[in-house]
XYZ file of C-alpha atoms in Angstrom:
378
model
C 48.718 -40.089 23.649
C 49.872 -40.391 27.092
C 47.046 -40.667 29.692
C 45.236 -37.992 31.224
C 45.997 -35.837 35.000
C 43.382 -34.722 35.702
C 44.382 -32.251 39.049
C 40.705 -30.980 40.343
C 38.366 -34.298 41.322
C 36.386 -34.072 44.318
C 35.797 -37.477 44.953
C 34.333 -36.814 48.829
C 35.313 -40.194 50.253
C 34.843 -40.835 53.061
C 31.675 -38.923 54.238
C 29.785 -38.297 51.222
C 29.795 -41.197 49.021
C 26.318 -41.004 47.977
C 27.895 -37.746 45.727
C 30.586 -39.779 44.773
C 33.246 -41.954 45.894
C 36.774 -43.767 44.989
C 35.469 -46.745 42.991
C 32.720 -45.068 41.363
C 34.969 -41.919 40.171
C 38.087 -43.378 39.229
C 35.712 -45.565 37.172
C 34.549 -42.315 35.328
C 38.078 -41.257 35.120
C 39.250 -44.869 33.438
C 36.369 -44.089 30.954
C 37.560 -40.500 30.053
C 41.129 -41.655 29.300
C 42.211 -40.119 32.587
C 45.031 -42.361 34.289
C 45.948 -40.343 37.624
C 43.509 -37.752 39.235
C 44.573 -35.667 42.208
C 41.751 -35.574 44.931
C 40.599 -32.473 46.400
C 40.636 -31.602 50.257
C 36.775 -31.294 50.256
C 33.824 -32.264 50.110
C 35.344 -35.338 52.434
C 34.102 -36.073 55.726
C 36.703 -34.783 57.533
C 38.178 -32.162 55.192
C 41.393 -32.828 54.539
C 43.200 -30.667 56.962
C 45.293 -32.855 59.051
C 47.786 -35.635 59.052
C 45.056 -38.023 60.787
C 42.136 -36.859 58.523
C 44.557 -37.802 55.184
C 45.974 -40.965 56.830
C 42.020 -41.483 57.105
C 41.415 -40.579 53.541
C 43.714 -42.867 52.130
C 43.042 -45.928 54.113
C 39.144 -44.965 52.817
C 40.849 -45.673 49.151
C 42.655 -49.096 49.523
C 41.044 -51.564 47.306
C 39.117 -49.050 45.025
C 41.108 -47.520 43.080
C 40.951 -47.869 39.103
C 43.427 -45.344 38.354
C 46.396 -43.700 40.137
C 45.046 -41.029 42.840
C 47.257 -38.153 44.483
C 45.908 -35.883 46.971
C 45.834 -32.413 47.790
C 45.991 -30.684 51.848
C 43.654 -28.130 53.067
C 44.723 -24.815 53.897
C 42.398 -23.054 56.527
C 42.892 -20.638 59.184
C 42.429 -23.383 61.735
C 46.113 -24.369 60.678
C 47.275 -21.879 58.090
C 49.875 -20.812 61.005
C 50.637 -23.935 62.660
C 53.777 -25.212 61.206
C 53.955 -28.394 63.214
C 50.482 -28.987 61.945
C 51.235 -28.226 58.078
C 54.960 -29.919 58.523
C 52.463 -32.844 59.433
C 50.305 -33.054 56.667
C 52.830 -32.326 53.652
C 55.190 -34.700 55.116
C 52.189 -37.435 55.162
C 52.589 -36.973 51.752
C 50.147 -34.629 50.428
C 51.295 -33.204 46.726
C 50.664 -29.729 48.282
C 47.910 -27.674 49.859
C 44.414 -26.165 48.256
C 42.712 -23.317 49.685
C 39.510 -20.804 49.216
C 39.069 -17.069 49.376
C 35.367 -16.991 49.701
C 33.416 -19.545 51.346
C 33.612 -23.073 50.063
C 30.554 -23.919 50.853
C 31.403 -26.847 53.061
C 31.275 -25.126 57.210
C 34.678 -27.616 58.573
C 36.512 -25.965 55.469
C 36.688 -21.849 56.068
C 37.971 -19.870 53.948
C 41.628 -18.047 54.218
C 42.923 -14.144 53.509
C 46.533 -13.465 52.505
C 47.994 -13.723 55.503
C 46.873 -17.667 55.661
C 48.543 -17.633 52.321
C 51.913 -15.730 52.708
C 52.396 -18.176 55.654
C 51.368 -21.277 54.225
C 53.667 -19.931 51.308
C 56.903 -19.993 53.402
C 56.064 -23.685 54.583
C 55.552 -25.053 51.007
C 58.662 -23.682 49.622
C 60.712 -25.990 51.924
C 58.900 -29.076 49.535
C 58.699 -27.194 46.608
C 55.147 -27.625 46.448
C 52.189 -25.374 45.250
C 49.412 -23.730 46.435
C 45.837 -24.118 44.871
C 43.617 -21.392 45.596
C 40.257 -20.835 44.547
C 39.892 -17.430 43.542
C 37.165 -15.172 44.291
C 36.605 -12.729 46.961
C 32.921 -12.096 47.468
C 31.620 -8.131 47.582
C 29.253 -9.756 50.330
C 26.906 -6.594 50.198
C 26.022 -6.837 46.555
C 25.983 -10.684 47.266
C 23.350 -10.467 50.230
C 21.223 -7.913 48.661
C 20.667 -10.005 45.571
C 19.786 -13.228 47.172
C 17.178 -10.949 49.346
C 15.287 -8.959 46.858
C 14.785 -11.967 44.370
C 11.562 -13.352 43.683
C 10.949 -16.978 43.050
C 10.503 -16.708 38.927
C 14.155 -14.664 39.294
C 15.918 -17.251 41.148
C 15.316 -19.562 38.383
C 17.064 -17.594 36.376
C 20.699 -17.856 35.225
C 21.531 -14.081 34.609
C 20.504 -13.635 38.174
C 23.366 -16.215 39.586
C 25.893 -14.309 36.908
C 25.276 -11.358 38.958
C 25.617 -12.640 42.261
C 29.255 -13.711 41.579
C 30.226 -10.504 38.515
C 34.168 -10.644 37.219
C 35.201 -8.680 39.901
C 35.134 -11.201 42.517
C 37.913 -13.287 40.698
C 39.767 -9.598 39.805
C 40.182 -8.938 43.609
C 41.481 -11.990 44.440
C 43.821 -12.435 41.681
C 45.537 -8.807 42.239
C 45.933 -10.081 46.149
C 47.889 -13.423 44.650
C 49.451 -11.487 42.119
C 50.794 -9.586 45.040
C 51.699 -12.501 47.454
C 53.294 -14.119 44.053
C 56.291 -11.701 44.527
C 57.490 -13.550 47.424
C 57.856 -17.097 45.344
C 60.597 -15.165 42.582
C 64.280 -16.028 43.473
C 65.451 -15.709 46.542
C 62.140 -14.724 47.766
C 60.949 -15.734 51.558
C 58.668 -18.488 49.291
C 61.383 -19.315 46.921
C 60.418 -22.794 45.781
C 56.782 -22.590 46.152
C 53.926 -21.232 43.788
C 50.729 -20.263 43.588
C 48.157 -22.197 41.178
C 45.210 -20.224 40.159
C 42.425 -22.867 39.592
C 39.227 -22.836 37.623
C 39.749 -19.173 36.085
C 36.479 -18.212 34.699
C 37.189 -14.425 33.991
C 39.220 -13.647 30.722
C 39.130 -10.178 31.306
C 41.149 -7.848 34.062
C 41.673 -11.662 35.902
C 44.214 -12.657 33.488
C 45.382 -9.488 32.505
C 47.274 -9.849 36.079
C 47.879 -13.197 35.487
C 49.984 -12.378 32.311
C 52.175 -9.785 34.489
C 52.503 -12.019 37.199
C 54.532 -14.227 35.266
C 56.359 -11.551 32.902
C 57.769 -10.434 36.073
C 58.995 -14.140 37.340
C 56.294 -14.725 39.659
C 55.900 -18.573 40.268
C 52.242 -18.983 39.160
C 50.057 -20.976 36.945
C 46.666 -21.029 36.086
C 43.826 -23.285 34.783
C 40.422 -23.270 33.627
C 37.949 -26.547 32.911
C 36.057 -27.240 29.511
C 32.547 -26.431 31.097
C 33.943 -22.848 30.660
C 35.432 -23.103 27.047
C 32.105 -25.516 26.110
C 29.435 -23.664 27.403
C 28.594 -19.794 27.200
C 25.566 -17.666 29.932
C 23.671 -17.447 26.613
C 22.544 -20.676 26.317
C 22.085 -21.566 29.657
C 17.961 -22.323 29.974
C 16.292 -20.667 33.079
C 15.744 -23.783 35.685
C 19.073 -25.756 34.235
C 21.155 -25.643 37.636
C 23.347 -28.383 35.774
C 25.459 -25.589 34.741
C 25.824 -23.701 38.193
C 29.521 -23.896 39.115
C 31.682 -21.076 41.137
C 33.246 -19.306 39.227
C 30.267 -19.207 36.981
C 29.894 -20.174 33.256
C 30.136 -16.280 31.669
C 29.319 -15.052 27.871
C 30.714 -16.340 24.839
C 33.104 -13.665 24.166
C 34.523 -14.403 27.288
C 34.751 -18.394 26.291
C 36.409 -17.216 22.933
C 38.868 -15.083 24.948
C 39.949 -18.156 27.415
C 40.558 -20.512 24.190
C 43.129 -17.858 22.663
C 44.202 -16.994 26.115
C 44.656 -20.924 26.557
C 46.024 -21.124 22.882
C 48.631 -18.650 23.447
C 50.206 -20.055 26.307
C 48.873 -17.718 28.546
C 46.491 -20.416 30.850
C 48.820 -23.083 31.917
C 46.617 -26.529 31.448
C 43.046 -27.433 32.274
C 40.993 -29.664 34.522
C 37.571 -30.522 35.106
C 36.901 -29.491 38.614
C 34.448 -32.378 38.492
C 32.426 -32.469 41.829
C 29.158 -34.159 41.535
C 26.173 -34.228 43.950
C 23.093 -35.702 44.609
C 19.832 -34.598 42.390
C 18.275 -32.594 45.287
C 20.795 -30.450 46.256
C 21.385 -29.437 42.565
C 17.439 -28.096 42.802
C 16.820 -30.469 39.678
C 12.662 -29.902 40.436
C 12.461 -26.626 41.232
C 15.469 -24.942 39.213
C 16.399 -22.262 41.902
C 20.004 -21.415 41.064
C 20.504 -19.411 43.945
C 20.099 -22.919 46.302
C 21.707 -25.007 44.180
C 24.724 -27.045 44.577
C 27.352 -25.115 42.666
C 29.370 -28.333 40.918
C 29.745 -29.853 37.168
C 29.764 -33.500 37.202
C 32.339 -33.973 34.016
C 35.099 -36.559 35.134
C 34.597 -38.769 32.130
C 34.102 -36.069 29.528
C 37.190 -33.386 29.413
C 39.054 -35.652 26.620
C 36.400 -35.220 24.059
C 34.363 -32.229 25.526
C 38.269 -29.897 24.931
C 38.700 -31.780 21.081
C 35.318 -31.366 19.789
C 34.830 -27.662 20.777
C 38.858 -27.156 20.068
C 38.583 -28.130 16.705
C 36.687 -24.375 15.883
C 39.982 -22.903 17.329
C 42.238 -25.183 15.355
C 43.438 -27.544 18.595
C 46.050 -29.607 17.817
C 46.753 -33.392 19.308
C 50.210 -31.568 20.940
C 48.115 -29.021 22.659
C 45.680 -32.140 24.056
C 48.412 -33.822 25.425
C 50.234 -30.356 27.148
C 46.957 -29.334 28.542
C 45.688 -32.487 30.296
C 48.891 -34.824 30.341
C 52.408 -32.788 30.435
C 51.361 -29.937 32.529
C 49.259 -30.792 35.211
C 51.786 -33.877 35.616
C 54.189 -31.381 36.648
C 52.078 -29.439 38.877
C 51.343 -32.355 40.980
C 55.239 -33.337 40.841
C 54.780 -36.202 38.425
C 56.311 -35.931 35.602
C 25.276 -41.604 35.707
C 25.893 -38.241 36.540
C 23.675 -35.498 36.457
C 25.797 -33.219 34.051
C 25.358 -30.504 31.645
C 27.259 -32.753 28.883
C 24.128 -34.667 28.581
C 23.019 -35.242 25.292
C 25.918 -32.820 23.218
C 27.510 -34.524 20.511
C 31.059 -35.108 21.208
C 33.549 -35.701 18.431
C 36.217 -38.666 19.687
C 35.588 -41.611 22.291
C 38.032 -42.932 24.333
C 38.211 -46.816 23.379
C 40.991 -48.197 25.627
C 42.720 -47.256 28.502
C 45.795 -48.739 30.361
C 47.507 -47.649 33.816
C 51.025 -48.832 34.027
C 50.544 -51.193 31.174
C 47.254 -52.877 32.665
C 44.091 -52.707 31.147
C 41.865 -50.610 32.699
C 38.700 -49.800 30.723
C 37.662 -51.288 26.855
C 34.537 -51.209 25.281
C 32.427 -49.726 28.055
C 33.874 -52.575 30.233
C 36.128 -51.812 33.269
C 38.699 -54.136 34.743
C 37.292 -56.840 37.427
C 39.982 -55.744 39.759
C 41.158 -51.905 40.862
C 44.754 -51.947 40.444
C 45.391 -48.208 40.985
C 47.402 -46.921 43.755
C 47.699 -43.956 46.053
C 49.952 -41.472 45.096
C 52.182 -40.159 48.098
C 54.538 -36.947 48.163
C 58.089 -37.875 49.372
């Protein structure tokens, strides 16, 4: 099958290294079949919100690279309505722009509202790019009042993160897309752009909108990752931050609802949203979800993580390929880890894998030298 894109990889060089870098992630990627990844805008020191800080990011890459590696811009309100700044960055060569609607959790990378996005919209239609947006809108009252009135035992557990962060949040912020969608249909004021829901947890009202959006010729699309169609709140332990991600990891109704959702077309491809960190800030000692680092470490693991749990849902090789290969490719204009994965049994190992016709990765081994390359926007 063709290799993996893989279009949601924080790899957070340069700046944070230590969580994980270039060499050591495209490594992971080589080993999970995946042959081009698209970096994300954060967790980088700088963010990736200017020409200078890209130029910066991909200088930071030369000589490391084990697979192909595209990269996404940062939208934030520092820029969001600075054309000369944005013209900058896309024509750099960014494959388009990523933004949040709550906080990211990073303080140099804010998040935006809708008018960020209806103007950022506008810009990216002129290089028929798309938007990535992470979608959640916090109810910042409910939010506050939970993290206050917790006690320690509570903070340890994972039904008390599900509440901090219920359905809703994604809900409100996919009915404000759905709305700024409109403006990407022909002959819109965004004609040529379109908005790309990522990492859609909720299966519920969420994509619902999602479905209508497109019946009515909205340009969007829409992913989720396999720690959401693995995993179910259920069988999270109490103390297992491994599994704390944003959106969270909700029931197993839910998780059979995004495989048929998924299965019928209705989510566009998947990714793994794979951003790592170091053992302390995931609270591995003391289990407080509320602290934790909210990231799955799961580069490596999306090829056999989506076959072994597709098989109960009758996945086919086709689907594989569309999910991770065809579709994401055309997104993106191309046409030891502390993880919860730990210790599953996975049906399916990825033996060999080749970028461009080179060996990358056989047997556990990885190529001596990185022959990937940076993947620019023209």
């Amino acid at each position: 099958m063709p290799g993996l894109v893989d279009v949601h990889v924080h790899l957070n060089e340069p700046g944070r290294v230590e969580w994980e870098g270039f060499e050591t992630g495209t490594k992971a990627a080589a080993a999970g079949g995946v042959t081009t990844l698209i970096d994300m805008p954060l967790n980088s020191v700088p963010t990736t919100t200017s020409k200078e800080a890209f130029e910066m990011k991909v200088d930071a890459a030369k000589g490391k690279l084990f697979v192909d590696v595209g990269f996404w811009g940062g939208l934030v309100p520092e820029n969001a309505f600075n054309i000369t700044a944005l013209n900058q960055l896309l024509g750099a060569g960014v494959l388009g722009l990523k933004s949040f609607m709550c906080p990211s959790g990073i303080n140099d990378f804010p998040m935006t509202n809708a008018s960020h996005i209806k103007a950022a919209l506008e810009i990216l239609a002129n290089y028929r790019r798309p938007l990535l947006v992470h979608a959640e809108i916090p109810q910042s009252s409910q939010d506050e009042r939970l993290k206050a009135d917790v006690d320690v035992v509570k903070r340890r557990m994972y039904s008390t993160y599900l509440e901090t962060r219920p359905p809703s949040w994604e809900e409100g912020a996919v009915k404000e897309l759905v709305t700024l969608a409109k403006d990407t249909i022909p002959n819109g004021p965004a004609d040529g752009a379109h908005i790309h829901i990522v990492h859609l947890s909720d299966a519920s009202a969420s994509l619902d909108l999602i479905k209508e959006a497109k019946e009515s010729g909205a340009r969007i699309t829409v992913e989720t990752c396999p720690h959401y169609l693995a995993f179910a709140a259920e069988e999270i332990s109490d103390g297992d931050t491994r599994f704390k991600c944003a959106p969270p990891i909700r029931d197993a109704v839910n998780r059979d609802h995004l495989w048929k959702a998924l299965k019928e077309g209705h989510i566009d491809m998947l990714s793994s949203d794979h951003s790592p960190s170091s053992p302390e800030l995931k609270n591995v000692e003391t289990g407080d979800f509320l602290s934790a680092w909210g990231g799955i470490s799961s580069l490596q693991f999306g090829l056999p993580v989506t076959w072994s749990y597709g098989q109960h849902y009758g996945l086919k090789l086709r689907e594989l390929s569309e999910w991770w290969s065809s579709r994401p490719a055309k997104l993106s204009g191309l046409q030891k880890k502390i993880t919860p994965y730990a210790g599953r049994q996975l049906s399916g190992t990825v033996i060999a894998t080749f970028v461009r016709g080179n060996l990358i990765y056989e047997d556990d081994q990885h190529a001596t030298a990185a022959c990937g390359s940076p993947i620019l926007a023209v």
